[in-house]
């Protein structure tokens, strides 16, 4: 069953339902993110920090691409699938951001301990388990061609806020532990401001978009 126009481009896309600004924001975001991720990974192949940064840019790009598909896809089946898959791109973005923060804010770029890795793995396993259930997307609205977020989405947004404060706490703790005059102190400060600002805008725009049902907020 088609959503929107009865004559979609290439039988799969309906560009008439999406704002023109969408393509000038989402597509450059995908290209720039992937370029930066690959560039850093190539320059520092053996670094754990570069690998984690690449994963962050990868999942961010996948999330943006998923939202782009939700705007332009013509078939309701594809749209429903896109809604169901959104958490699998969004949650890892925050998990790898926490992981990256722990690694980047130490001079030695030390890896995290096994117990914390197990926590992250358990969280991801839980997300995969919830994807096909009613907790994720219980209904699909044929009138506006959108999935109806389930209870898990509320927990996801709360979890993202917790992740932001978690990262903020790590950065503040590491910043205070670095002696005055050490150049690394300023590096941690700038890093903390950057990553907390990025994730706050990401979480804030998606949350406000869901609450107000004005999805264009996410790319303004």
mmCIF file of C-alpha atoms in Angstrom:
data_model
loop_
_atom_site.group_PDB
_atom_site.id
_atom_site.type_symbol
_atom_site.label_atom_id
_atom_site.label_comp_id
_atom_site.label_asym_id
_atom_site.label_seq_id
_atom_site.Cartn_x
_atom_site.Cartn_y
_atom_site.Cartn_z
ATOM 1 C CA UNK A 1 0.000 0.000 0.000
ATOM 2 C CA UNK A 2 1.334 3.408 -0.982
ATOM 3 C CA UNK A 3 1.582 6.433 1.250
ATOM 4 C CA UNK A 4 1.032 9.803 -0.413
ATOM 5 C CA UNK A 5 1.138 10.120 -4.194
ATOM 6 C CA UNK A 6 0.007 7.273 -6.403
ATOM 7 C CA UNK A 7 2.906 7.889 -8.811
ATOM 8 C CA UNK A 8 6.122 7.709 -6.768
ATOM 9 C CA UNK A 9 9.533 8.163 -8.395
ATOM 10 C CA UNK A 10 11.113 4.826 -9.313
ATOM 11 C CA UNK A 11 8.074 3.244 -7.587
ATOM 12 C CA UNK A 12 9.660 3.737 -4.138
ATOM 13 C CA UNK A 13 10.151 7.476 -3.428
ATOM 14 C CA UNK A 14 7.627 10.236 -2.890
ATOM 15 C CA UNK A 15 9.466 13.567 -2.845
ATOM 16 C CA UNK A 16 6.220 15.566 -2.842
ATOM 17 C CA UNK A 17 5.630 14.883 0.857
ATOM 18 C CA UNK A 18 9.040 16.071 2.095
ATOM 19 C CA UNK A 19 10.213 19.663 2.688
ATOM 20 C CA UNK A 20 12.900 20.897 0.298
ATOM 21 C CA UNK A 21 15.102 21.946 3.223
ATOM 22 C CA UNK A 22 15.362 18.291 4.202
ATOM 23 C CA UNK A 23 17.839 17.491 1.423
ATOM 24 C CA UNK A 24 20.072 20.478 2.200
ATOM 25 C CA UNK A 25 20.421 19.448 5.827
ATOM 26 C CA UNK A 26 20.263 15.658 6.000
ATOM 27 C CA UNK A 27 22.321 14.680 2.965
ATOM 28 C CA UNK A 28 25.278 16.993 3.793
ATOM 29 C CA UNK A 29 25.124 15.768 7.410
ATOM 30 C CA UNK A 30 25.505 12.160 6.235
ATOM 31 C CA UNK A 31 28.361 12.926 3.834
ATOM 32 C CA UNK A 32 30.304 15.165 6.229
ATOM 33 C CA UNK A 33 29.935 12.748 9.148
ATOM 34 C CA UNK A 34 31.121 9.746 7.144
ATOM 35 C CA UNK A 35 34.000 11.742 5.654
ATOM 36 C CA UNK A 36 35.225 12.837 9.087
ATOM 37 C CA UNK A 37 34.853 9.327 10.475
ATOM 38 C CA UNK A 38 36.802 7.709 7.646
ATOM 39 C CA UNK A 39 39.408 10.492 7.644
ATOM 40 C CA UNK A 40 40.219 10.117 11.356
ATOM 41 C CA UNK A 41 40.177 6.325 11.115
ATOM 42 C CA UNK A 42 42.608 6.386 8.197
ATOM 43 C CA UNK A 43 44.960 8.828 9.922
ATOM 44 C CA UNK A 44 45.054 6.842 13.153
ATOM 45 C CA UNK A 45 44.162 3.252 12.237
ATOM 46 C CA UNK A 46 45.406 1.566 15.403
ATOM 47 C CA UNK A 47 43.747 3.960 17.851
ATOM 48 C CA UNK A 48 40.745 2.839 19.867
ATOM 49 C CA UNK A 49 39.576 6.460 20.020
ATOM 50 C CA UNK A 50 39.547 6.771 16.224
ATOM 51 C CA UNK A 51 37.561 3.543 15.896
ATOM 52 C CA UNK A 52 34.999 4.740 18.416
ATOM 53 C CA UNK A 53 34.698 8.105 16.682
ATOM 54 C CA UNK A 54 34.116 6.277 13.411
ATOM 55 C CA UNK A 55 31.346 4.206 14.998
ATOM 56 C CA UNK A 56 29.711 7.368 16.341
ATOM 57 C CA UNK A 57 29.741 9.002 12.908
ATOM 58 C CA UNK A 58 28.520 5.746 11.324
ATOM 59 C CA UNK A 59 25.491 5.343 13.592
ATOM 60 C CA UNK A 60 24.711 9.051 13.361
ATOM 61 C CA UNK A 61 24.753 8.773 9.558
ATOM 62 C CA UNK A 62 22.561 5.656 9.653
ATOM 63 C CA UNK A 63 20.103 7.444 11.922
ATOM 64 C CA UNK A 64 19.945 10.464 9.601
ATOM 65 C CA UNK A 65 19.517 8.177 6.580
ATOM 66 C CA UNK A 66 16.731 6.310 8.368
ATOM 67 C CA UNK A 67 14.882 9.574 9.087
ATOM 68 C CA UNK A 68 15.402 10.637 5.474
ATOM 69 C CA UNK A 69 13.775 7.402 4.324
ATOM 70 C CA UNK A 70 10.845 8.037 6.671
ATOM 71 C CA UNK A 71 10.247 11.286 4.794
ATOM 72 C CA UNK A 72 10.516 10.018 1.222
ATOM 73 C CA UNK A 73 9.582 6.316 1.193
ATOM 74 C CA UNK A 74 6.332 5.529 -0.633
ATOM 75 C CA UNK A 75 5.339 2.154 0.786
ATOM 76 C CA UNK A 76 3.836 1.838 4.237
ATOM 77 C CA UNK A 77 5.737 -1.399 4.851
ATOM 78 C CA UNK A 78 9.043 0.416 4.317
ATOM 79 C CA UNK A 79 7.948 3.280 6.539
ATOM 80 C CA UNK A 80 6.902 0.926 9.330
ATOM 81 C CA UNK A 81 10.242 -0.864 9.109
ATOM 82 C CA UNK A 82 12.067 2.468 9.272
ATOM 83 C CA UNK A 83 10.205 3.427 12.429
ATOM 84 C CA UNK A 84 10.958 0.055 14.016
ATOM 85 C CA UNK A 85 14.684 0.294 13.220
ATOM 86 C CA UNK A 86 15.204 3.843 14.519
ATOM 87 C CA UNK A 87 16.246 2.808 18.078
ATOM 88 C CA UNK A 88 18.947 0.477 16.733
ATOM 89 C CA UNK A 89 20.681 3.501 15.212
ATOM 90 C CA UNK A 90 19.912 6.005 17.959
ATOM 91 C CA UNK A 91 20.840 4.049 21.092
ATOM 92 C CA UNK A 92 24.349 3.003 19.913
ATOM 93 C CA UNK A 93 25.114 6.661 19.152
ATOM 94 C CA UNK A 94 24.822 7.467 22.849
ATOM 95 C CA UNK A 95 26.460 4.267 24.074
ATOM 96 C CA UNK A 96 29.520 4.755 21.869
ATOM 97 C CA UNK A 97 29.620 8.426 22.897
ATOM 98 C CA UNK A 98 29.939 7.377 26.539
ATOM 99 C CA UNK A 99 32.605 4.825 25.599
ATOM 100 C CA UNK A 100 34.464 7.417 23.515
ATOM 101 C CA UNK A 101 34.363 9.909 26.391
ATOM 102 C CA UNK A 102 36.030 7.485 28.785
ATOM 103 C CA UNK A 103 38.789 6.742 26.283
ATOM 104 C CA UNK A 104 39.400 10.250 24.935
ATOM 105 C CA UNK A 105 39.572 11.973 28.322
ATOM 106 C CA UNK A 106 42.597 9.939 29.424
ATOM 107 C CA UNK A 107 46.043 10.826 28.104
ATOM 108 C CA UNK A 108 46.867 7.177 27.581
ATOM 109 C CA UNK A 109 43.548 6.640 25.741
ATOM 110 C CA UNK A 110 42.878 3.695 28.058
ATOM 111 C CA UNK A 111 40.107 1.235 27.304
ATOM 112 C CA UNK A 112 37.184 0.827 29.712
ATOM 113 C CA UNK A 113 36.900 -2.135 32.051
ATOM 114 C CA UNK A 114 35.126 -5.355 31.146
ATOM 115 C CA UNK A 115 32.183 -4.787 33.494
ATOM 116 C CA UNK A 116 31.262 -1.516 31.770
ATOM 117 C CA UNK A 117 31.546 -3.182 28.370
ATOM 118 C CA UNK A 118 29.127 -5.871 29.568
ATOM 119 C CA UNK A 119 26.672 -3.159 30.625
ATOM 120 C CA UNK A 120 26.826 -1.637 27.130
ATOM 121 C CA UNK A 121 26.410 -5.042 25.489
ATOM 122 C CA UNK A 122 23.402 -5.815 27.706
ATOM 123 C CA UNK A 123 21.792 -2.505 26.772
ATOM 124 C CA UNK A 124 22.244 -3.193 23.073
ATOM 125 C CA UNK A 125 20.933 -6.735 23.442
ATOM 126 C CA UNK A 126 17.859 -5.332 25.173
ATOM 127 C CA UNK A 127 17.250 -2.914 22.296
ATOM 128 C CA UNK A 128 17.467 -5.733 19.733
ATOM 129 C CA UNK A 129 15.040 -7.818 21.797
ATOM 130 C CA UNK A 130 12.513 -4.967 22.010
ATOM 131 C CA UNK A 131 12.607 -3.977 18.305
ATOM 132 C CA UNK A 132 9.884 -6.402 17.061
ATOM 133 C CA UNK A 133 7.632 -5.966 20.115
ATOM 134 C CA UNK A 134 4.719 -3.685 20.984
ATOM 135 C CA UNK A 135 7.042 -1.739 23.282
ATOM 136 C CA UNK A 136 8.755 -0.297 20.225
ATOM 137 C CA UNK A 137 6.173 0.587 17.553
ATOM 138 C CA UNK A 138 2.790 -0.914 18.493
ATOM 139 C CA UNK A 139 0.742 0.810 15.781
ATOM 140 C CA UNK A 140 1.047 2.429 12.383
ATOM 141 C CA UNK A 141 -1.079 5.456 11.515
ATOM 142 C CA UNK A 142 -2.238 5.187 7.905
ATOM 143 C CA UNK A 143 -3.615 8.729 7.949
ATOM 144 C CA UNK A 144 -0.215 10.414 8.355
ATOM 145 C CA UNK A 145 1.995 7.456 7.373
ATOM 146 C CA UNK A 146 3.835 7.368 10.697
ATOM 147 C CA UNK A 147 4.569 4.754 13.292
ATOM 148 C CA UNK A 148 3.221 5.277 16.799
ATOM 149 C CA UNK A 149 6.098 5.140 19.315
ATOM 150 C CA UNK A 150 5.598 2.720 22.179
ATOM 151 C CA UNK A 151 6.642 2.855 25.822
ATOM 152 C CA UNK A 152 10.260 2.003 24.975
ATOM 153 C CA UNK A 153 10.710 5.359 23.250
ATOM 154 C CA UNK A 154 10.027 7.164 26.528
ATOM 155 C CA UNK A 155 12.714 5.080 28.223
ATOM 156 C CA UNK A 156 15.043 5.733 25.287
ATOM 157 C CA UNK A 157 14.719 9.509 25.604
ATOM 158 C CA UNK A 158 15.205 9.352 29.373
ATOM 159 C CA UNK A 159 18.213 7.101 28.820
ATOM 160 C CA UNK A 160 19.683 9.637 26.401
ATOM 161 C CA UNK A 161 19.385 12.378 29.035
ATOM 162 C CA UNK A 162 21.082 10.087 31.564
ATOM 163 C CA UNK A 163 23.840 9.419 29.017
ATOM 164 C CA UNK A 164 24.401 13.150 28.540
ATOM 165 C CA UNK A 165 24.760 13.741 32.282
ATOM 166 C CA UNK A 166 26.950 10.628 32.512
ATOM 167 C CA UNK A 167 29.293 12.062 29.892
ATOM 168 C CA UNK A 168 29.201 15.459 31.596
ATOM 169 C CA UNK A 169 30.123 13.863 34.912
ATOM 170 C CA UNK A 170 33.049 11.957 33.380
ATOM 171 C CA UNK A 171 34.368 15.104 31.693
ATOM 172 C CA UNK A 172 34.082 17.206 34.852
ATOM 173 C CA UNK A 173 35.789 14.517 36.928
ATOM 174 C CA UNK A 174 38.655 14.109 34.465
ATOM 175 C CA UNK A 175 39.001 17.889 34.051
ATOM 176 C CA UNK A 176 39.353 18.456 37.801
ATOM 177 C CA UNK A 177 41.919 15.669 38.119
ATOM 178 C CA UNK A 178 44.272 17.232 35.556
ATOM 179 C CA UNK A 179 46.843 19.638 37.079
ATOM 180 C CA UNK A 180 46.667 23.335 36.203
ATOM 181 C CA UNK A 181 48.892 24.306 33.304
ATOM 182 C CA UNK A 182 48.598 20.923 31.615
ATOM 183 C CA UNK A 183 47.465 21.473 27.963
ATOM 184 C CA UNK A 184 45.370 18.313 28.175
ATOM 185 C CA UNK A 185 43.087 20.071 30.674
ATOM 186 C CA UNK A 186 41.902 22.479 27.974
ATOM 187 C CA UNK A 187 41.534 19.602 25.506
ATOM 188 C CA UNK A 188 39.164 17.791 27.866
ATOM 189 C CA UNK A 189 37.217 21.023 28.425
ATOM 190 C CA UNK A 190 36.660 21.607 24.713
ATOM 191 C CA UNK A 191 35.815 17.957 24.159
ATOM 192 C CA UNK A 192 33.234 17.988 26.943
ATOM 193 C CA UNK A 193 31.566 21.140 25.654
ATOM 194 C CA UNK A 194 31.454 19.745 22.124
ATOM 195 C CA UNK A 195 30.050 16.289 22.802
ATOM 196 C CA UNK A 196 27.541 17.413 25.439
ATOM 197 C CA UNK A 197 26.276 20.176 23.123
ATOM 198 C CA UNK A 198 25.956 17.769 20.191
ATOM 199 C CA UNK A 199 24.031 15.118 22.112
ATOM 200 C CA UNK A 200 21.856 17.699 23.878
ATOM 201 C CA UNK A 201 20.768 19.226 20.570
ATOM 202 C CA UNK A 202 20.199 15.752 19.118
ATOM 203 C CA UNK A 203 18.091 14.593 22.072
ATOM 204 C CA UNK A 204 16.286 17.905 22.453
ATOM 205 C CA UNK A 205 15.261 18.226 18.812
ATOM 206 C CA UNK A 206 14.007 14.637 18.502
ATOM 207 C CA UNK A 207 12.153 14.801 21.822
ATOM 208 C CA UNK A 208 10.483 18.124 21.053
ATOM 209 C CA UNK A 209 9.616 16.844 17.583
ATOM 210 C CA UNK A 210 7.845 13.823 19.082
ATOM 211 C CA UNK A 211 6.019 15.842 21.741
ATOM 212 C CA UNK A 212 4.846 18.592 19.380
ATOM 213 C CA UNK A 213 4.477 16.300 16.335
ATOM 214 C CA UNK A 214 6.410 18.931 14.370
ATOM 215 C CA UNK A 215 9.087 16.687 12.859
ATOM 216 C CA UNK A 216 10.750 19.515 10.921
ATOM 217 C CA UNK A 217 12.301 20.673 14.210
ATOM 218 C CA UNK A 218 14.871 17.903 13.859
ATOM 219 C CA UNK A 219 16.542 19.537 10.846
ATOM 220 C CA UNK A 220 16.131 23.233 11.578
#
